[in-house]
mmCIF file of C-alpha atoms in Angstrom:
data_model
loop_
_atom_site.group_PDB
_atom_site.id
_atom_site.type_symbol
_atom_site.label_atom_id
_atom_site.label_comp_id
_atom_site.label_asym_id
_atom_site.label_seq_id
_atom_site.Cartn_x
_atom_site.Cartn_y
_atom_site.Cartn_z
ATOM 1 C CA MET A 183 14.345 -47.654 1.064
ATOM 2 C CA ARG A 184 13.210 -44.250 -0.191
ATOM 3 C CA ILE A 185 15.728 -42.885 -2.714
ATOM 4 C CA LEU A 186 16.042 -39.337 -4.017
ATOM 5 C CA PHE A 187 18.245 -39.355 -7.122
ATOM 6 C CA LEU A 188 20.237 -36.311 -8.227
ATOM 7 C CA GLY A 189 21.695 -36.302 -11.734
ATOM 8 C CA THR A 190 21.644 -34.496 -15.054
ATOM 9 C CA PRO A 191 23.451 -35.980 -18.105
ATOM 10 C CA ASP A 192 23.272 -39.272 -19.985
ATOM 11 C CA PHE A 193 25.903 -40.785 -17.698
ATOM 12 C CA ALA A 194 23.441 -40.725 -14.790
ATOM 13 C CA ILE A 195 20.630 -42.512 -16.634
ATOM 14 C CA LYS A 196 22.190 -45.996 -16.456
ATOM 15 C CA ALA A 197 22.399 -45.785 -12.671
ATOM 16 C CA LEU A 198 18.863 -44.417 -12.349
ATOM 17 C CA ASP A 199 17.498 -47.101 -14.660
ATOM 18 C CA LYS A 200 19.335 -49.811 -12.729
ATOM 19 C CA LEU A 201 17.747 -48.633 -9.482
ATOM 20 C CA VAL A 202 14.281 -48.624 -11.044
ATOM 21 C CA SER A 203 14.732 -52.038 -12.656
ATOM 22 C CA GLU A 204 15.944 -53.498 -9.352
ATOM 23 C CA GLY A 205 12.708 -52.361 -7.720
ATOM 24 C CA TYR A 206 14.069 -49.584 -5.519
ATOM 25 C CA ASP A 207 11.632 -46.865 -4.449
ATOM 26 C CA VAL A 208 12.915 -43.838 -6.339
ATOM 27 C CA VAL A 209 10.602 -41.172 -4.898
ATOM 28 C CA GLY A 210 11.956 -38.340 -7.049
ATOM 29 C CA VAL A 211 14.805 -36.963 -9.094
ATOM 30 C CA VAL A 212 16.526 -33.616 -8.836
ATOM 31 C CA THR A 213 18.107 -32.322 -12.032
ATOM 32 C CA GLN A 214 19.375 -29.080 -13.509
ATOM 33 C CA PRO A 215 16.823 -26.513 -14.767
ATOM 34 C CA ASP A 216 15.555 -26.769 -18.334
ATOM 35 C CA LYS A 217 17.533 -24.945 -21.011
ATOM 36 C CA ARG A 218 16.004 -22.652 -23.571
ATOM 37 C CA ARG A 219 17.337 -23.291 -27.064
ATOM 38 C CA ASN A 220 17.087 -21.304 -30.261
ATOM 39 C CA ARG A 221 13.584 -20.269 -31.284
ATOM 40 C CA GLY A 222 12.477 -20.512 -27.668
ATOM 41 C CA GLU A 223 12.425 -24.317 -27.541
ATOM 42 C CA VAL A 224 12.848 -25.816 -24.081
ATOM 43 C CA SER A 225 15.309 -28.693 -23.630
ATOM 44 C CA PHE A 226 15.054 -31.167 -20.741
ATOM 45 C CA SER A 227 18.098 -32.820 -19.209
ATOM 46 C CA PRO A 228 18.442 -36.530 -20.087
ATOM 47 C CA VAL A 229 17.610 -37.444 -16.480
ATOM 48 C CA LYS A 230 14.427 -35.368 -16.553
ATOM 49 C CA GLU A 231 13.362 -37.015 -19.817
ATOM 50 C CA TYR A 232 13.848 -40.441 -18.226
ATOM 51 C CA ALA A 233 11.969 -39.442 -15.073
ATOM 52 C CA VAL A 234 9.026 -37.971 -16.976
ATOM 53 C CA ASN A 235 8.742 -41.108 -19.100
ATOM 54 C CA SER A 236 8.922 -43.257 -15.956
ATOM 55 C CA ASP A 237 6.385 -41.231 -13.933
ATOM 56 C CA ILE A 238 8.977 -40.192 -11.365
ATOM 57 C CA ARG A 239 8.483 -36.783 -9.781
ATOM 58 C CA VAL A 240 11.006 -34.163 -10.922
ATOM 59 C CA TYR A 241 12.475 -31.329 -8.837
ATOM 60 C CA GLN A 242 14.577 -28.564 -10.383
ATOM 61 C CA TYR A 243 16.415 -25.718 -8.698
ATOM 62 C CA ASN A 244 18.769 -23.006 -9.844
ATOM 63 C CA SER A 245 20.459 -23.576 -6.497
ATOM 64 C CA ILE A 246 19.521 -26.653 -4.487
ATOM 65 C CA ARG A 247 21.235 -25.170 -1.432
ATOM 66 C CA LYS A 248 18.965 -22.114 -1.469
ATOM 67 C CA GLU A 249 15.742 -23.570 -2.868
ATOM 68 C CA GLY A 250 15.647 -27.297 -2.171
ATOM 69 C CA VAL A 251 16.057 -27.796 1.558
ATOM 70 C CA GLU A 252 12.387 -27.732 2.572
ATOM 71 C CA ASP A 253 11.341 -29.970 -0.330
ATOM 72 C CA ILE A 254 13.969 -32.548 0.570
ATOM 73 C CA LYS A 255 12.973 -32.486 4.238
ATOM 74 C CA ALA A 256 9.373 -33.105 3.167
ATOM 75 C CA ILE A 257 10.401 -35.976 0.884
ATOM 76 C CA ASN A 258 12.358 -37.469 3.801
ATOM 77 C CA PRO A 259 14.516 -39.851 1.725
ATOM 78 C CA ASP A 260 16.406 -42.669 3.404
ATOM 79 C CA VAL A 261 19.311 -42.032 1.064
ATOM 80 C CA MET A 262 20.189 -39.560 -1.672
ATOM 81 C CA ILE A 263 22.256 -40.650 -4.652
ATOM 82 C CA THR A 264 24.141 -38.163 -6.797
ATOM 83 C CA CYS A 265 25.612 -38.870 -10.222
ATOM 84 C CA ALA A 266 26.966 -35.983 -12.301
ATOM 85 C CA PHE A 267 24.374 -33.655 -10.790
ATOM 86 C CA GLY A 268 26.259 -30.415 -11.410
ATOM 87 C CA GLN A 269 25.569 -28.447 -8.218
ATOM 88 C CA ILE A 270 27.237 -28.291 -4.811
ATOM 89 C CA ILE A 271 25.162 -29.680 -1.934
ATOM 90 C CA SER A 272 25.138 -27.960 1.463
ATOM 91 C CA GLN A 273 25.831 -29.645 4.779
ATOM 92 C CA GLU A 274 22.213 -28.983 5.751
ATOM 93 C CA ILE A 275 21.083 -31.188 2.861
ATOM 94 C CA LEU A 276 23.759 -33.817 3.465
ATOM 95 C CA ASP A 277 22.379 -34.265 6.980
ATOM 96 C CA ILE A 278 18.781 -34.966 5.902
ATOM 97 C CA PRO A 279 18.855 -38.609 4.673
ATOM 98 C CA LYS A 280 19.137 -41.398 7.253
ATOM 99 C CA TYR A 281 21.970 -43.055 5.299
ATOM 100 C CA GLY A 282 23.492 -39.865 3.965
ATOM 101 C CA VAL A 283 24.268 -38.945 0.371
ATOM 102 C CA LEU A 284 26.109 -41.398 -1.882
ATOM 103 C CA ASN A 285 27.945 -40.247 -4.981
ATOM 104 C CA ILE A 286 28.805 -42.261 -8.101
ATOM 105 C CA HIS A 287 32.142 -40.968 -9.392
ATOM 106 C CA ALA A 288 33.749 -42.167 -12.626
ATOM 107 C CA SER A 289 37.283 -42.759 -11.391
ATOM 108 C CA LEU A 290 39.172 -44.758 -8.818
ATOM 109 C CA LEU A 291 39.362 -42.091 -6.147
ATOM 110 C CA PRO A 292 41.354 -40.380 -4.808
ATOM 111 C CA LYS A 293 42.751 -40.144 -8.363
ATOM 112 C CA TYR A 294 40.959 -37.904 -10.833
ATOM 113 C CA ARG A 295 38.821 -35.775 -8.613
ATOM 114 C CA GLY A 296 36.855 -33.171 -10.538
ATOM 115 C CA SER A 297 34.280 -32.930 -13.288
ATOM 116 C CA SER A 298 36.048 -34.641 -16.226
ATOM 117 C CA PRO A 299 37.645 -37.824 -14.842
ATOM 118 C CA ILE A 300 36.877 -39.996 -17.885
ATOM 119 C CA GLN A 301 38.546 -37.583 -20.286
ATOM 120 C CA TRP A 302 41.603 -36.985 -18.132
ATOM 121 C CA CYS A 303 42.377 -40.641 -17.477
ATOM 122 C CA LEU A 304 42.511 -41.181 -21.253
ATOM 123 C CA ILE A 305 44.571 -38.045 -21.860
ATOM 124 C CA ASN A 306 47.072 -39.311 -19.301
ATOM 125 C CA GLY A 307 47.256 -42.751 -20.901
ATOM 126 C CA GLU A 308 45.854 -44.740 -17.992
ATOM 127 C CA LYS A 309 45.312 -48.468 -18.521
ATOM 128 C CA ILE A 310 42.780 -49.012 -15.712
ATOM 129 C CA THR A 311 39.909 -46.924 -14.377
ATOM 130 C CA GLY A 312 36.581 -47.568 -12.685
ATOM 131 C CA VAL A 313 33.857 -46.109 -10.495
ATOM 132 C CA THR A 314 33.789 -45.170 -6.842
ATOM 133 C CA ILE A 315 30.781 -45.099 -4.519
ATOM 134 C CA MET A 316 31.510 -42.668 -1.712
ATOM 135 C CA LYS A 317 29.688 -40.705 0.944
ATOM 136 C CA THR A 318 29.416 -37.134 -0.275
ATOM 137 C CA ALA A 319 31.313 -34.524 1.735
ATOM 138 C CA LEU A 320 31.607 -30.763 1.333
ATOM 139 C CA ALA A 321 35.057 -30.888 -0.295
ATOM 140 C CA VAL A 322 34.886 -32.034 -3.926
ATOM 141 C CA ASP A 323 35.085 -35.850 -4.314
ATOM 142 C CA SER A 324 36.698 -36.204 -0.910
ATOM 143 C CA GLY A 325 34.173 -38.386 0.945
ATOM 144 C CA ASP A 326 34.778 -41.770 2.520
ATOM 145 C CA ILE A 327 34.706 -44.683 0.072
ATOM 146 C CA LEU A 328 32.197 -47.530 0.351
ATOM 147 C CA LEU A 329 33.253 -49.548 -2.681
ATOM 148 C CA GLN A 330 35.067 -49.389 -6.012
ATOM 149 C CA LYS A 331 34.750 -51.391 -9.215
ATOM 150 C CA GLN A 332 37.443 -51.236 -11.873
ATOM 151 C CA LEU A 333 37.774 -52.066 -15.547
ATOM 152 C CA ASP A 334 40.559 -52.187 -18.116
ATOM 153 C CA ILE A 335 40.680 -49.362 -20.635
ATOM 154 C CA LEU A 336 40.798 -50.669 -24.201
ATOM 155 C CA PRO A 337 43.824 -49.550 -26.263
ATOM 156 C CA ASP A 338 41.846 -47.499 -28.806
ATOM 157 C CA GLU A 339 38.903 -46.554 -26.567
ATOM 158 C CA ASN A 340 37.740 -42.946 -26.625
ATOM 159 C CA ALA A 341 35.882 -40.955 -23.983
ATOM 160 C CA GLY A 342 32.454 -41.633 -25.476
ATOM 161 C CA GLN A 343 32.999 -45.385 -25.486
ATOM 162 C CA LEU A 344 34.504 -45.438 -21.994
ATOM 163 C CA PHE A 345 31.684 -43.184 -20.786
ATOM 164 C CA ASP A 346 29.125 -45.811 -21.824
ATOM 165 C CA ARG A 347 30.939 -48.671 -20.091
ATOM 166 C CA LEU A 348 31.495 -46.733 -16.875
ATOM 167 C CA ALA A 349 27.854 -45.647 -16.789
ATOM 168 C CA VAL A 350 26.799 -49.303 -16.756
ATOM 169 C CA LEU A 351 29.416 -50.109 -14.125
ATOM 170 C CA GLY A 352 28.179 -47.218 -12.006
ATOM 171 C CA GLY A 353 24.670 -48.667 -12.021
ATOM 172 C CA GLU A 354 25.974 -52.037 -10.884
ATOM 173 C CA ALA A 355 28.097 -50.439 -8.187
ATOM 174 C CA ILE A 356 25.336 -48.321 -6.628
ATOM 175 C CA VAL A 357 23.022 -51.325 -6.331
ATOM 176 C CA GLU A 358 25.819 -53.293 -4.671
ATOM 177 C CA ALA A 359 26.408 -50.368 -2.313
ATOM 178 C CA LEU A 360 22.752 -50.145 -1.318
ATOM 179 C CA LYS A 361 22.670 -53.862 -0.568
ATOM 180 C CA LEU A 362 25.648 -53.416 1.766
ATOM 181 C CA ILE A 363 23.823 -50.612 3.557
ATOM 182 C CA GLU A 364 20.578 -52.590 3.789
ATOM 183 C CA SER A 365 22.368 -55.622 5.225
ATOM 184 C CA GLY A 366 24.275 -53.550 7.773
ATOM 185 C CA ASN A 367 27.619 -54.503 6.191
ATOM 186 C CA ALA A 368 28.607 -51.113 4.779
ATOM 187 C CA VAL A 369 32.113 -50.015 5.769
ATOM 188 C CA PHE A 370 33.342 -46.583 4.704
ATOM 189 C CA ALA A 371 37.075 -45.919 4.435
ATOM 190 C CA PRO A 372 38.684 -42.468 4.281
ATOM 191 C CA GLN A 373 40.573 -41.504 1.151
ATOM 192 C CA ASP A 374 44.341 -41.228 1.169
ATOM 193 C CA GLU A 375 44.789 -37.501 0.625
ATOM 194 C CA SER A 376 48.459 -37.965 -0.262
ATOM 195 C CA LYS A 377 47.374 -39.766 -3.445
ATOM 196 C CA ALA A 378 44.660 -37.301 -4.467
ATOM 197 C CA THR A 379 44.822 -35.728 -7.913
ATOM 198 C CA HIS A 380 42.543 -32.921 -9.123
ATOM 199 C CA TYR A 381 41.732 -32.126 -12.743
ATOM 200 C CA PRO A 382 39.686 -29.240 -14.185
ATOM 201 C CA MET A 383 36.748 -29.335 -16.546
ATOM 202 C CA ILE A 384 37.909 -29.522 -20.157
ATOM 203 C CA SER A 385 37.023 -26.808 -22.671
ATOM 204 C CA LYS A 386 37.021 -26.452 -26.454
ATOM 205 C CA GLU A 387 40.172 -24.369 -26.286
ATOM 206 C CA ASP A 388 42.022 -27.233 -24.590
ATOM 207 C CA GLY A 389 41.674 -29.271 -27.793
ATOM 208 C CA LEU A 390 44.399 -27.355 -29.664
ATOM 209 C CA ILE A 391 47.169 -29.762 -30.663
ATOM 210 C CA ASP A 392 50.767 -29.014 -29.775
ATOM 211 C CA TRP A 393 52.715 -30.961 -32.384
ATOM 212 C CA ASN A 394 55.823 -30.735 -30.205
ATOM 213 C CA LEU A 395 54.247 -33.379 -27.985
ATOM 214 C CA SER A 396 54.858 -37.043 -28.692
ATOM 215 C CA ALA A 397 52.559 -38.859 -31.097
ATOM 216 C CA GLU A 398 51.338 -41.005 -28.192
ATOM 217 C CA ASP A 399 50.433 -37.939 -26.112
ATOM 218 C CA ILE A 400 48.479 -36.443 -29.012
ATOM 219 C CA PHE A 401 46.751 -39.776 -29.679
ATOM 220 C CA ASN A 402 45.708 -40.013 -26.023
ATOM 221 C CA LYS A 403 44.440 -36.446 -26.094
ATOM 222 C CA MET A 404 42.359 -37.289 -29.173
ATOM 223 C CA ARG A 405 40.849 -40.241 -27.282
ATOM 224 C CA GLY A 406 40.026 -38.053 -24.288
ATOM 225 C CA PHE A 407 38.468 -35.315 -26.411
ATOM 226 C CA THR A 408 36.287 -37.629 -28.538
ATOM 227 C CA PRO A 409 33.391 -37.144 -29.140
ATOM 228 C CA TRP A 410 33.600 -33.684 -27.507
ATOM 229 C CA PRO A 411 35.141 -31.205 -27.996
ATOM 230 C CA SER A 412 37.607 -32.873 -30.433
ATOM 231 C CA VAL A 413 41.275 -32.066 -30.895
ATOM 232 C CA TYR A 414 42.169 -29.642 -33.638
ATOM 233 C CA THR A 415 44.930 -27.842 -35.454
ATOM 234 C CA TYR A 416 44.917 -25.432 -38.397
ATOM 235 C CA LEU A 417 45.229 -26.092 -42.117
ATOM 236 C CA ASP A 418 45.748 -23.019 -44.293
ATOM 237 C CA GLY A 419 44.248 -20.865 -41.557
ATOM 238 C CA LYS A 420 41.131 -23.001 -41.142
ATOM 239 C CA LEU A 421 40.282 -25.081 -38.091
ATOM 240 C CA PHE A 422 41.129 -28.707 -38.837
ATOM 241 C CA LYS A 423 39.779 -31.399 -36.490
ATOM 242 C CA ILE A 424 41.562 -34.721 -36.067
ATOM 243 C CA LEU A 425 38.695 -37.108 -35.332
ATOM 244 C CA ASN A 426 40.721 -40.309 -35.390
ATOM 245 C CA CYS A 427 44.395 -41.168 -35.696
ATOM 246 C CA LYS A 428 47.009 -43.680 -34.577
ATOM 247 C CA VAL A 429 50.666 -43.800 -33.670
ATOM 248 C CA VAL A 430 52.856 -45.435 -36.301
ATOM 249 C CA ASP A 431 56.494 -46.466 -36.381
ATOM 250 C CA ILE A 432 57.763 -45.258 -39.737
ATOM 251 C CA ASP A 433 60.686 -43.249 -41.068
ATOM 252 C CA MET A 434 59.524 -40.181 -42.957
ATOM 253 C CA PRO A 435 60.953 -40.233 -46.503
ATOM 254 C CA ILE A 436 61.305 -36.440 -46.491
ATOM 255 C CA GLN A 437 62.712 -33.941 -43.989
ATOM 256 C CA LEU A 438 59.905 -32.154 -42.176
ATOM 257 C CA PRO A 439 59.511 -29.752 -39.254
ATOM 258 C CA VAL A 440 57.260 -30.654 -36.330
ATOM 259 C CA GLY A 441 53.682 -30.564 -37.605
ATOM 260 C CA GLY A 442 54.843 -31.318 -41.138
ATOM 261 C CA VAL A 443 52.793 -33.680 -43.307
ATOM 262 C CA TYR A 444 53.876 -36.523 -45.545
ATOM 263 C CA ALA A 445 50.982 -37.573 -47.778
ATOM 264 C CA THR A 446 50.492 -40.463 -50.200
ATOM 265 C CA LYS A 447 47.400 -41.159 -52.284
ATOM 266 C CA ASN A 448 45.497 -42.682 -49.355
ATOM 267 C CA CYS A 449 47.499 -41.909 -46.206
ATOM 268 C CA ALA A 450 48.694 -38.847 -44.318
ATOM 269 C CA TYR A 451 51.365 -38.786 -41.615
ATOM 270 C CA VAL A 452 52.337 -35.926 -39.294
ATOM 271 C CA LYS A 453 55.736 -35.493 -37.676
ATOM 272 C CA CYS A 454 55.417 -34.978 -33.921
ATOM 273 C CA GLY A 455 57.943 -34.051 -31.253
ATOM 274 C CA LYS A 456 58.494 -37.801 -30.954
ATOM 275 C CA ASP A 457 57.327 -40.421 -33.457
ATOM 276 C CA VAL A 458 54.676 -40.065 -36.138
ATOM 277 C CA LEU A 459 50.900 -39.782 -36.126
ATOM 278 C CA GLN A 460 48.810 -41.228 -38.945
ATOM 279 C CA LEU A 461 45.578 -39.346 -39.628
ATOM 280 C CA LEU A 462 42.513 -41.556 -40.113
ATOM 281 C CA GLN A 463 39.496 -39.257 -39.988
ATOM 282 C CA VAL A 464 39.438 -35.467 -40.229
ATOM 283 C CA GLN A 465 37.086 -32.528 -40.579
ATOM 284 C CA LEU A 466 37.958 -29.164 -42.082
ATOM 285 C CA GLU A 467 36.112 -26.093 -40.843
ATOM 286 C CA GLY A 468 32.747 -25.781 -42.581
ATOM 287 C CA LYS A 469 32.947 -29.274 -44.080
ATOM 288 C CA LYS A 470 31.708 -32.714 -43.080
ATOM 289 C CA ALA A 471 33.840 -35.363 -41.393
ATOM 290 C CA MET A 472 35.779 -37.515 -43.877
ATOM 291 C CA ASP A 473 38.079 -40.503 -43.861
ATOM 292 C CA ILE A 474 41.587 -39.436 -44.784
ATOM 293 C CA SER A 475 41.665 -41.028 -48.228
ATOM 294 C CA SER A 476 38.532 -39.117 -49.247
ATOM 295 C CA PHE A 477 39.944 -35.898 -47.815
ATOM 296 C CA LEU A 478 43.252 -36.349 -49.663
ATOM 297 C CA ALA A 479 41.352 -36.817 -52.909
ATOM 298 C CA GLY A 480 40.154 -33.222 -52.552
ATOM 299 C CA GLY A 481 43.726 -31.968 -52.756
ATOM 300 C CA LYS A 482 43.618 -29.829 -49.621
ATOM 301 C CA LEU A 483 46.417 -31.685 -47.812
ATOM 302 C CA LYS A 484 49.748 -32.306 -49.474
ATOM 303 C CA SER A 485 53.224 -33.386 -48.510
ATOM 304 C CA GLU A 486 55.286 -30.658 -46.792
ATOM 305 C CA THR A 487 52.149 -28.891 -45.530
ATOM 306 C CA VAL A 488 52.776 -27.745 -41.965
ATOM 307 C CA LEU A 489 49.790 -27.946 -39.640
ATOM 308 C CA GLY A 490 49.168 -25.307 -37.005
ATOM 309 C CA LYS A 491 48.869 -21.536 -36.835
#
């Protein structure tokens, strides 16, 4: 089976590597164009780096719909596999492979359609997630489902950690899907549109903490925004990242407004709209990340400080 793989970030590498290690004929990869960094340095996508090191031919287009059709027809893949590719594919391209285009999506569709499903499932406090192998359609993440594999989300897991586990699961799922196709046992089922949820790409600005939210909501947002772009507030006018925290059940010994801090020698607690958040690791603008006890030793956070603008 001739496979053309389309992907760009680290998340896609586990699936690509699984295909290669299982002996599938990956005839090429399509990935986003190289980026030019400071001082003119050129940066490859993680998928391109893997392909170059594995002697797999690389194709790159500013727009695959406008520039890639003839190449893909010439490659004549049996199936195309997309995983966090980052471009929309035209119907003309979808019609080229014998077995169509399969997509690896990091959620249990139809929930969490969109480009940031891992982050949003954590922000919303989900307990279970997984990956979906579906046939790509023109509407975003709307194609018929071939199979799904799920996993339990760990209580303190952040997006980076969940990202790694789902990437491995995605590799296992796509191999299982290809075996179903090869054996003639593949059955595709339409998604239930009534249960579909759509979420946008997250941005740095979305990381601003609203202390009126519950401590649990803020904790879940921290999980979803770690390692990027981090949640943040303001301390004395400077951006103040909360890199790790936890919800605690304590009674504050002093009266505080929402966003108010109670600090001891080694611990710092913030009053939220509901319950209390204990800060564990922080980073003040222009400074390095620090555990809270080390940060408190610097005297920049005291009881009755109110975080936020």
